[in-house]
């Protein structure tokens, strides 16, 4: 494990993704990522009874085993049989971690060929939708924690203010790689989900709705096998309309956040080129197709860029936009987190506070997202390009 001081001092922001050394072992078939039905099927093919599949699912997702030989519920001979057939657990592993002074931890999680980023935030991130006042005090001192999960390595959407965009899209993650980030972090902290409250935000690297099938398969694994309830999860999208429309049809799904980020189409187009494909009205039309539950709300994330989106007239436009949207909504203000090579400026604390006040006065529920782990490049939009020089 790397301490914050060491890691920050030696960060080279332009180090590209870590690659596994050439000649490293070719991945075998991975059990992690398969659901219960697939595991039962696998055992059927090996001439084994269905309950073995259930035992394996529990070992992978509840007991969080990392190696076949830790699965003591399966007889030795059966583990040997699996291994001989080329099966391994194959859960992503935490390769490196960086700890912030505020308790946030950023992990580089090793997948097949590259690493991906996951963030652990004890005590959530103070965004209201993630807070939960019923939480019981947990043995380890935190009442609730939020895990920020990546859905792709890099991102193709190219938002001008986002560091992840600088990578372009490297590749999409598999369901096992997405759910595996969560299980690896739960295992690291020894989390007991029946006692400790964990929320998931799919707000790490990548655009979840451009990796829709794998993202939703991971969500189902996390709900059905790992045991995290759907309302504890929030997915954020930059406004991929076909994805939102599919999401609206899901019988069980996380909550939704939309990266609005601008007060009007003109500004949004300048900072989020995707707005040319799906403008604000198109995104809102799609969101209106979602059958919201009684107290559910959509979150509009709003990145505040100094001078660009943080002025009082912008707040006025946001108020009109949110009213016209006619949706159960709330606004989450995010002060822009700087990144190397991005020429925006952070808003002042006063302008963020004034913006919130203006929206609140108009009756719009508005929260300020506290930046977490800025010192270790773990805050919103800071993921990637910040590994230690090797
Ligand atoms: N791709 C998805 C989810 C990941 S980004 C999306 O864009 O919604 C999660 C949030 O971080 C988004 O709301 C995004 O607008 C915001 N963000 C990106 N870069 C940021 C930065 N440098 N500072 C603050 N927020 C940022
Ligand atoms: Fe991709 Fe989201 Fe960053 Fe835009 S803000 S580039 S969609 S990760």
GROMACS .gro file of C-alpha atoms and ligand atoms in nm:
model
  424
    1UNK     CA    1   0.000   0.000   0.000
    2UNK     CA    2   0.121   0.345  -0.083
    3UNK     CA    3   0.072   0.631   0.156
    4UNK     CA    4  -0.077   0.959   0.042
    5UNK     CA    5   0.237   1.159   0.092
    6UNK     CA    6   0.454   0.925  -0.109
    7UNK     CA    7   0.206   0.884  -0.387
    8UNK     CA    8   0.117   1.248  -0.429
    9UNK     CA    9   0.478   1.358  -0.432
   10UNK     CA   10   0.567   1.121  -0.709
   11UNK     CA   11   0.255   1.145  -0.920
   12UNK     CA   12   0.324   1.194  -1.284
   13UNK     CA   13  -0.008   1.305  -1.424
   14UNK     CA   14   0.078   1.194  -1.771
   15UNK     CA   15   0.168   0.838  -1.701
   16UNK     CA   16  -0.059   0.630  -1.918
   17UNK     CA   17  -0.252   0.325  -1.812
   18UNK     CA   18  -0.052   0.052  -1.656
   19UNK     CA   19  -0.007  -0.241  -1.888
   20UNK     CA   20   0.068  -0.589  -1.771
   21UNK     CA   21   0.414  -0.692  -1.872
   22UNK     CA   22   0.429  -0.881  -2.200
   23UNK     CA   23   0.416  -1.254  -2.157
   24UNK     CA   24   0.204  -1.243  -1.841
   25UNK     CA   25  -0.036  -1.530  -1.799
   26UNK     CA   26  -0.324  -1.544  -2.041
   27UNK     CA   27  -0.648  -1.513  -1.843
   28UNK     CA   28  -0.820  -1.845  -1.795
   29UNK     CA   29  -1.195  -1.875  -1.778
   30UNK     CA   30  -1.330  -1.662  -1.499
   31UNK     CA   31  -1.592  -1.774  -1.253
   32UNK     CA   32  -1.636  -1.427  -1.106
   33UNK     CA   33  -1.902  -1.248  -1.307
   34UNK     CA   34  -2.116  -1.557  -1.371
   35UNK     CA   35  -2.454  -1.553  -1.205
   36UNK     CA   36  -2.610  -1.838  -1.010
   37UNK     CA   37  -2.786  -1.983  -1.314
   38UNK     CA   38  -2.464  -1.990  -1.514
   39UNK     CA   39  -2.276  -2.150  -1.225
   40UNK     CA   40  -2.542  -2.419  -1.184
   41UNK     CA   41  -2.521  -2.480  -1.558
   42UNK     CA   42  -2.144  -2.506  -1.540
   43UNK     CA   43  -2.166  -2.768  -1.268
   44UNK     CA   44  -2.433  -2.956  -1.462
   45UNK     CA   45  -2.185  -2.981  -1.748
   46UNK     CA   46  -1.929  -3.117  -1.504
   47UNK     CA   47  -2.181  -3.375  -1.384
   48UNK     CA   48  -2.241  -3.203  -1.050
   49UNK     CA   49  -2.556  -3.119  -0.858
   50UNK     CA   50  -2.718  -2.772  -0.866
   51UNK     CA   51  -2.651  -2.702  -0.498
   52UNK     CA   52  -2.281  -2.692  -0.580
   53UNK     CA   53  -2.353  -2.394  -0.805
   54UNK     CA   54  -2.528  -2.220  -0.519
   55UNK     CA   55  -2.235  -2.289  -0.288
   56UNK     CA   56  -1.997  -2.146  -0.543
   57UNK     CA   57  -2.212  -1.833  -0.589
   58UNK     CA   58  -2.210  -1.779  -0.212
   59UNK     CA   59  -1.834  -1.825  -0.198
   60UNK     CA   60  -1.774  -1.576  -0.482
   61UNK     CA   61  -2.016  -1.304  -0.385
   62UNK     CA   62  -2.092  -1.344  -0.013
   63UNK     CA   63  -1.772  -1.489   0.133
   64UNK     CA   64  -1.567  -1.296  -0.125
   65UNK     CA   65  -1.306  -1.565  -0.176
   66UNK     CA   66  -1.018  -1.474  -0.403
   67UNK     CA   67  -0.882  -1.826  -0.471
   68UNK     CA   68  -1.039  -2.159  -0.549
   69UNK     CA   69  -0.861  -2.329  -0.261
   70UNK     CA   70  -1.039  -2.101  -0.013
   71UNK     CA   71  -1.376  -2.251  -0.104
   72UNK     CA   72  -1.402  -2.499   0.178
   73UNK     CA   73  -1.767  -2.575   0.104
   74UNK     CA   74  -1.659  -2.753  -0.214
   75UNK     CA   75  -1.471  -3.082  -0.184
   76UNK     CA   76  -1.105  -3.074  -0.275
   77UNK     CA   77  -1.164  -3.304  -0.574
   78UNK     CA   78  -1.425  -3.070  -0.714
   79UNK     CA   79  -1.198  -2.768  -0.683
   80UNK     CA   80  -0.931  -2.968  -0.865
   81UNK     CA   81  -1.181  -3.054  -1.135
   82UNK     CA   82  -1.268  -2.688  -1.184
   83UNK     CA   83  -0.909  -2.587  -1.197
   84UNK     CA   84  -0.821  -2.866  -1.443
   85UNK     CA   85  -1.102  -2.746  -1.668
   86UNK     CA   86  -0.933  -2.404  -1.679
   87UNK     CA   87  -1.154  -2.224  -1.430
   88UNK     CA   88  -1.022  -1.970  -1.186
   89UNK     CA   89  -1.192  -1.712  -0.964
   90UNK     CA   90  -1.064  -1.424  -1.174
   91UNK     CA   91  -1.188  -1.142  -0.956
   92UNK     CA   92  -1.008  -0.813  -1.018
   93UNK     CA   93  -0.753  -0.740  -0.747
   94UNK     CA   94  -0.645  -0.418  -0.581
   95UNK     CA   95  -0.301  -0.347  -0.722
   96UNK     CA   96  -0.235  -0.016  -0.550
   97UNK     CA   97  -0.408   0.217  -0.312
   98UNK     CA   98  -0.377   0.584  -0.232
   99UNK     CA   99  -0.519   0.724   0.089
  100UNK     CA  100  -0.640   1.080   0.126
  101UNK     CA  101  -0.622   1.292   0.438
  102UNK     CA  102  -1.005   1.291   0.440
  103UNK     CA  103  -1.026   0.910   0.460
  104UNK     CA  104  -1.106   0.857   0.095
  105UNK     CA  105  -0.911   0.577  -0.070
  106UNK     CA  106  -0.845   0.542  -0.440
  107UNK     CA  107  -0.760   0.201  -0.578
  108UNK     CA  108  -0.602   0.086  -0.896
  109UNK     CA  109  -0.779  -0.237  -0.963
  110UNK     CA  110  -0.604  -0.477  -1.192
  111UNK     CA  111  -0.818  -0.624  -1.467
  112UNK     CA  112  -0.703  -0.847  -1.751
  113UNK     CA  113  -0.468  -0.605  -1.922
  114UNK     CA  114  -0.507  -0.266  -1.762
  115UNK     CA  115  -0.596  -0.110  -1.433
  116UNK     CA  116  -0.917   0.069  -1.353
  117UNK     CA  117  -1.006   0.309  -1.072
  118UNK     CA  118  -1.241   0.265  -0.781
  119UNK     CA  119  -1.291   0.501  -0.488
  120UNK     CA  120  -1.394   0.426  -0.129
  121UNK     CA  121  -1.549   0.714   0.064
  122UNK     CA  122  -1.626   0.645   0.428
  123UNK     CA  123  -1.921   0.862   0.537
  124UNK     CA  124  -2.046   0.896   0.182
  125UNK     CA  125  -1.978   1.210  -0.013
  126UNK     CA  126  -2.232   1.435   0.158
  127UNK     CA  127  -2.444   1.445  -0.154
  128UNK     CA  128  -2.791   1.427  -0.009
  129UNK     CA  129  -2.917   1.146  -0.221
  130UNK     CA  130  -2.651   0.921  -0.084
  131UNK     CA  131  -2.699   1.009   0.280
  132UNK     CA  132  -2.907   0.797   0.503
  133UNK     CA  133  -2.994   0.888   0.852
  134UNK     CA  134  -3.118   0.549   0.964
  135UNK     CA  135  -2.770   0.403   0.944
  136UNK     CA  136  -2.656   0.213   1.250
  137UNK     CA  137  -2.316   0.297   1.385
  138UNK     CA  138  -2.077   0.038   1.253
  139UNK     CA  139  -1.810  -0.143   1.444
  140UNK     CA  140  -1.530   0.004   1.235
  141UNK     CA  141  -1.631   0.362   1.307
  142UNK     CA  142  -1.801   0.462   0.983
  143UNK     CA  143  -2.179   0.468   0.959
  144UNK     CA  144  -2.206   0.452   0.586
  145UNK     CA  145  -1.966   0.443   0.300
  146UNK     CA  146  -1.991   0.505  -0.070
  147UNK     CA  147  -1.802   0.316  -0.336
  148UNK     CA  148  -1.752   0.495  -0.667
  149UNK     CA  149  -1.737   0.238  -0.946
  150UNK     CA  150  -1.598   0.260  -1.300
  151UNK     CA  151  -1.780   0.116  -1.600
  152UNK     CA  152  -1.517   0.163  -1.870
  153UNK     CA  153  -1.146   0.229  -1.893
  154UNK     CA  154  -1.130   0.583  -2.023
  155UNK     CA  155  -1.433   0.739  -2.189
  156UNK     CA  156  -1.541   0.828  -2.541
  157UNK     CA  157  -1.773   1.115  -2.451
  158UNK     CA  158  -1.507   1.384  -2.442
  159UNK     CA  159  -1.648   1.632  -2.192
  160UNK     CA  160  -1.406   1.920  -2.198
  161UNK     CA  161  -1.370   1.955  -1.822
  162UNK     CA  162  -1.309   1.587  -1.741
  163UNK     CA  163  -0.972   1.422  -1.698
  164UNK     CA  164  -1.100   1.075  -1.785
  165UNK     CA  165  -1.195   1.209  -2.129
  166UNK     CA  166  -0.827   1.269  -2.205
  167UNK     CA  167  -0.772   0.895  -2.224
  168UNK     CA  168  -1.031   0.834  -2.490
  169UNK     CA  169  -1.208   0.501  -2.463
  170UNK     CA  170  -0.963   0.222  -2.390
  171UNK     CA  171  -1.226  -0.046  -2.346
  172UNK     CA  172  -1.552  -0.134  -2.175
  173UNK     CA  173  -1.548  -0.342  -1.859
  174UNK     CA  174  -1.716  -0.682  -1.827
  175UNK     CA  175  -1.989  -0.747  -1.568
  176UNK     CA  176  -1.733  -0.931  -1.353
  177UNK     CA  177  -1.492  -0.640  -1.372
  178UNK     CA  178  -1.760  -0.390  -1.271
  179UNK     CA  179  -1.908  -0.595  -0.986
  180UNK     CA  180  -1.556  -0.715  -0.898
  181UNK     CA  181  -1.448  -0.362  -0.806
  182UNK     CA  182  -1.720  -0.354  -0.543
  183UNK     CA  183  -1.647  -0.701  -0.404
  184UNK     CA  184  -1.272  -0.633  -0.391
  185UNK     CA  185  -1.334  -0.316  -0.190
  186UNK     CA  186  -1.591  -0.482   0.040
  187UNK     CA  187  -1.339  -0.760   0.105
  188UNK     CA  188  -1.062  -0.514   0.178
  189UNK     CA  189  -1.269  -0.335   0.442
  190UNK     CA  190  -1.430  -0.651   0.577
  191UNK     CA  191  -1.770  -0.490   0.527
  192UNK     CA  192  -2.069  -0.664   0.683
  193UNK     CA  193  -2.358  -0.557   0.464
  194UNK     CA  194  -2.618  -0.648   0.723
  195UNK     CA  195  -2.460  -0.410   0.974
  196UNK     CA  196  -2.287  -0.145   0.766
  197UNK     CA  197  -2.449   0.072   0.506
  198UNK     CA  198  -2.287   0.084   0.167
  199UNK     CA  199  -2.401   0.294  -0.126
  200UNK     CA  200  -2.273   0.255  -0.478
  201UNK     CA  201  -2.234   0.534  -0.729
  202UNK     CA  202  -2.153   0.444  -1.088
  203UNK     CA  203  -1.967   0.769  -1.136
  204UNK     CA  204  -1.611   0.655  -1.186
  205UNK     CA  205  -1.438   0.628  -1.519
  206UNK     CA  206  -1.651   0.583  -1.826
  207UNK     CA  207  -2.006   0.626  -1.945
  208UNK     CA  208  -2.220   0.342  -1.803
  209UNK     CA  209  -2.490   0.382  -2.067
  210UNK     CA  210  -2.237   0.324  -2.345
  211UNK     CA  211  -2.166  -0.013  -2.184
  212UNK     CA  212  -2.529  -0.075  -2.102
  213UNK     CA  213  -2.560  -0.455  -2.106
  214UNK     CA  214  -2.248  -0.517  -1.901
  215UNK     CA  215  -2.338  -0.239  -1.661
  216UNK     CA  216  -2.687  -0.377  -1.598
  217UNK     CA  217  -2.556  -0.734  -1.571
  218UNK     CA  218  -2.318  -0.609  -1.300
  219UNK     CA  219  -2.606  -0.431  -1.125
  220UNK     CA  220  -2.806  -0.755  -1.120
  221UNK     CA  221  -2.510  -0.945  -0.975
  222UNK     CA  222  -2.467  -0.680  -0.709
  223UNK     CA  223  -2.835  -0.689  -0.616
  224UNK     CA  224  -2.901  -1.062  -0.639
  225UNK     CA  225  -2.571  -1.214  -0.534
  226UNK     CA  226  -2.374  -0.953  -0.341
  227UNK     CA  227  -2.681  -0.824  -0.160
  228UNK     CA  228  -2.684  -0.448  -0.215
  229UNK     CA  229  -3.031  -0.309  -0.271
  230UNK     CA  230  -3.104  -0.119  -0.593
  231UNK     CA  231  -3.213   0.201  -0.415
  232UNK     CA  232  -2.862   0.218  -0.263
  233UNK     CA  233  -2.717   0.258  -0.610
  234UNK     CA  234  -2.702   0.565  -0.833
  235UNK     CA  235  -2.588   0.567  -1.192
  236UNK     CA  236  -2.479   0.888  -1.360
  237UNK     CA  237  -2.501   0.942  -1.733
  238UNK     CA  238  -2.393   1.225  -1.956
  239UNK     CA  239  -2.730   1.190  -2.131
  240UNK     CA  240  -2.715   0.887  -2.361
  241UNK     CA  241  -3.080   0.886  -2.468
  242UNK     CA  242  -3.110   0.525  -2.595
  243UNK     CA  243  -2.958   0.409  -2.266
  244UNK     CA  244  -3.200   0.617  -2.060
  245UNK     CA  245  -3.492   0.473  -2.259
  246UNK     CA  246  -3.377   0.117  -2.191
  247UNK     CA  247  -3.319   0.205  -1.828
  248UNK     CA  248  -3.678   0.329  -1.803
  249UNK     CA  249  -3.796  -0.022  -1.890
  250UNK     CA  250  -3.593  -0.202  -1.624
  251UNK     CA  251  -3.806  -0.366  -1.355
  252UNK     CA  252  -3.528  -0.321  -1.097
  253UNK     CA  253  -3.276  -0.042  -1.138
  254UNK     CA  254  -3.055   0.204  -0.954
  255UNK     CA  255  -3.148   0.568  -0.911
  256UNK     CA  256  -3.052   0.803  -1.191
  257UNK     CA  257  -2.832   1.109  -1.206
  258UNK     CA  258  -2.798   1.322  -1.518
  259UNK     CA  259  -2.486   1.526  -1.583
  260UNK     CA  260  -2.663   1.845  -1.681
  261UNK     CA  261  -2.362   2.065  -1.611
  262UNK     CA  262  -2.485   2.369  -1.802
  263UNK     CA  263  -2.770   2.619  -1.786
  264UNK     CA  264  -2.857   2.598  -2.157
  265UNK     CA  265  -2.780   2.411  -2.479
  266UNK     CA  266  -2.526   2.664  -2.600
  267UNK     CA  267  -2.300   2.628  -2.297
  268UNK     CA  268  -2.363   2.254  -2.274
  269UNK     CA  269  -2.260   2.203  -2.633
  270UNK     CA  270  -1.937   2.389  -2.570
  271UNK     CA  271  -1.840   2.180  -2.268
  272UNK     CA  272  -2.012   1.851  -2.360
  273UNK     CA  273  -1.999   1.777  -2.734
  274UNK     CA  274  -2.249   1.492  -2.680
  275UNK     CA  275  -2.514   1.765  -2.652
  276UNK     CA  276  -2.507   1.796  -3.032
  277UNK     CA  277  -2.640   1.444  -3.054
  278UNK     CA  278  -2.888   1.462  -2.765
  279UNK     CA  279  -2.970   1.810  -2.644
  280UNK     CA  280  -3.116   1.898  -2.305
  281UNK     CA  281  -3.478   1.865  -2.426
  282UNK     CA  282  -3.411   1.519  -2.573
  283UNK     CA  283  -3.248   1.403  -2.249
  284UNK     CA  284  -3.535   1.537  -2.038
  285UNK     CA  285  -3.793   1.373  -2.265
  286UNK     CA  286  -3.618   1.041  -2.212
  287UNK     CA  287  -3.598   1.090  -1.834
  288UNK     CA  288  -3.973   1.159  -1.825
  289UNK     CA  289  -4.029   0.802  -1.951
  290UNK     CA  290  -3.893   0.664  -1.625
  291UNK     CA  291  -4.162   0.542  -1.385
  292UNK     CA  292  -4.032   0.711  -1.070
  293UNK     CA  293  -4.114   0.554  -0.737
  294UNK     CA  294  -4.310   0.762  -0.486
  295UNK     CA  295  -4.020   0.940  -0.317
  296UNK     CA  296  -3.764   0.890  -0.589
  297UNK     CA  297  -3.601   1.184  -0.760
  298UNK     CA  298  -3.364   1.228  -1.048
  299UNK     CA  299  -3.045   1.414  -0.962
  300UNK     CA  300  -2.914   1.684  -1.192
  301UNK     CA  301  -2.541   1.706  -1.147
  302UNK     CA  302  -2.408   2.048  -1.220
  303UNK     CA  303  -2.034   2.100  -1.249
  304UNK     CA  304  -1.952   2.459  -1.165
  305UNK     CA  305  -1.684   2.605  -1.387
  306UNK     CA  306  -1.555   2.944  -1.277
  307UNK     CA  307  -1.699   3.218  -1.500
  308UNK     CA  308  -1.855   2.963  -1.737
  309UNK     CA  309  -2.145   2.809  -1.544
  310UNK     CA  310  -2.132   2.962  -1.195
  311UNK     CA  311  -2.287   3.308  -1.242
  312UNK     CA  312  -2.619   3.429  -1.098
  313UNK     CA  313  -2.774   3.442  -1.446
  314UNK     CA  314  -2.681   3.077  -1.492
  315UNK     CA  315  -2.859   2.991  -1.167
  316UNK     CA  316  -3.166   3.175  -1.299
  317UNK     CA  317  -3.158   2.967  -1.617
  318UNK     CA  318  -3.113   2.644  -1.421
  319UNK     CA  319  -3.418   2.732  -1.212
  320UNK     CA  320  -3.629   2.782  -1.524
  321UNK     CA  321  -3.492   2.464  -1.680
  322UNK     CA  322  -3.563   2.250  -1.375
  323UNK     CA  323  -3.914   2.393  -1.341
  324UNK     CA  324  -3.993   2.332  -1.707
  325UNK     CA  325  -3.853   1.978  -1.680
  326UNK     CA  326  -4.153   1.892  -1.465
  327UNK     CA  327  -3.971   1.604  -1.298
  328UNK     CA  328  -3.921   1.500  -0.936
  329UNK     CA  329  -3.570   1.643  -0.928
  330UNK     CA  330  -3.291   1.773  -0.714
  331UNK     CA  331  -2.967   1.945  -0.801
  332UNK     CA  332  -2.619   1.844  -0.692
  333UNK     CA  333  -2.362   2.120  -0.735
  334UNK     CA  334  -2.005   2.002  -0.791
  335UNK     CA  335  -1.724   2.256  -0.780
  336UNK     CA  336  -1.497   2.176  -1.070
  337UNK     CA  337  -1.192   1.972  -0.968
  338UNK     CA  338  -0.883   2.078  -1.156
  339UNK     CA  339  -0.678   1.841  -1.366
  340UNK     CA  340  -0.357   1.881  -1.564
  341UNK     CA  341  -0.404   2.015  -1.914
  342UNK     CA  342  -0.759   2.139  -1.860
  343UNK     CA  343  -0.803   2.513  -1.889
  344UNK     CA  344  -1.097   2.584  -1.664
  345UNK     CA  345  -1.098   2.737  -1.321
  346UNK     CA  346  -1.269   2.627  -1.004
  347UNK     CA  347  -1.553   2.846  -0.879
  348UNK     CA  348  -1.505   3.038  -0.557
  349UNK     CA  349  -1.670   2.897  -0.244
  350UNK     CA  350  -1.884   3.212  -0.238
  351UNK     CA  351  -2.017   3.163  -0.588
  352UNK     CA  352  -2.106   2.800  -0.513
  353UNK     CA  353  -2.287   2.904  -0.194
  354UNK     CA  354  -2.467   3.188  -0.373
  355UNK     CA  355  -2.574   2.955  -0.653
  356UNK     CA  356  -2.717   2.709  -0.405
  357UNK     CA  357  -2.897   2.986  -0.221
  358UNK     CA  358  -3.059   3.108  -0.540
  359UNK     CA  359  -3.188   2.760  -0.629
  360UNK     CA  360  -3.307   2.695  -0.275
  361UNK     CA  361  -3.495   3.025  -0.275
  362UNK     CA  362  -3.674   2.903  -0.587
  363UNK     CA  363  -3.780   2.590  -0.399
  364UNK     CA  364  -3.535   2.354  -0.570
  365UNK     CA  365  -3.366   2.103  -0.347
  366UNK     CA  366  -2.999   2.170  -0.398
  367UNK     CA  367  -2.691   2.018  -0.240
  368UNK     CA  368  -2.323   2.089  -0.268
  369UNK     CA  369  -2.114   1.780  -0.322
  370UNK     CA  370  -1.812   1.789  -0.098
  371UNK     CA  371  -1.500   1.711  -0.296
  372UNK     CA  372  -1.344   1.391  -0.168
  373UNK     CA  373  -0.986   1.283  -0.205
  374UNK     CA  374  -0.874   1.573  -0.422
  375UNK     CA  375  -0.520   1.532  -0.287
  376UNK     CA  376  -0.503   1.180  -0.433
  377UNK     CA  377  -0.686   1.263  -0.758
  378UNK     CA  378  -0.990   1.067  -0.647
  379UNK     CA  379  -1.250   1.344  -0.678
  380UNK     CA  380  -1.511   1.365  -0.955
  381UNK     CA  381  -1.356   1.387  -1.298
  382UNK     CA  382  -1.003   1.333  -1.170
  383UNK     CA  383  -0.983   0.964  -1.234
  384UNK     CA  384  -0.690   0.840  -1.435
  385UNK     CA  385  -0.360   0.959  -1.564
  386UNK     CA  386  -0.250   0.982  -1.208
  387UNK     CA  387  -0.070   0.661  -1.132
  388UNK     CA  388   0.271   0.663  -0.982
  389UNK     CA  389   0.558   0.660  -1.224
  390UNK     CA  390   0.679   0.305  -1.258
  391LIG     N1  391  -1.976   0.943  -1.735
  391LIG     C1  392  -2.076   0.962  -1.639
  391LIG     C2  393  -2.035   0.925  -1.499
  391LIG     C3  394  -1.896   0.959  -1.456
  391LIG     S1  395  -1.858   1.127  -1.435
  391LIG     C4  396  -2.124   1.106  -1.643
  391LIG     O1  397  -2.059   1.189  -1.703
  391LIG     O2  398  -2.229   1.132  -1.585
  391LIG     C5  399  -1.937   1.166  -1.279
  391LIG     C6  400  -1.962   1.314  -1.259
  391LIG     O3  401  -1.839   1.385  -1.246
  391LIG     C7  402  -2.037   1.377  -1.375
  391LIG     O4  403  -2.149   1.448  -1.329
  391LIG     C8  404  -1.935   1.473  -1.433
  391LIG     O5  405  -1.999   1.583  -1.490
  391LIG     C9  406  -1.850   1.508  -1.315
  391LIG     N2  407  -1.718   1.558  -1.348
  391LIG    C10  408  -1.640   1.521  -1.450
  391LIG     N3  409  -1.522   1.589  -1.446
  391LIG    C11  410  -1.528   1.668  -1.337
  391LIG    C12  411  -1.435   1.759  -1.276
  391LIG     N4  412  -1.313   1.780  -1.326
  391LIG     N5  413  -1.473   1.823  -1.164
  391LIG    C13  414  -1.593   1.799  -1.108
  391LIG     N6  415  -1.683   1.714  -1.160
  391LIG    C14  416  -1.652   1.649  -1.273
  392LIG    FE1  417  -1.703   1.053  -1.979
  392LIG    FE2  418  -1.852   1.134  -1.770
  392LIG    FE3  419  -1.601   1.229  -1.807
  392LIG    FE4  420  -1.797   1.303  -1.972
  392LIG     S1  421  -1.784   1.348  -1.751
  392LIG     S2  422  -1.591   1.239  -2.034
  392LIG     S3  423  -1.916   1.117  -1.985
  392LIG     S4  424  -1.657   1.020  -1.763
   0.00000   0.00000   0.00000
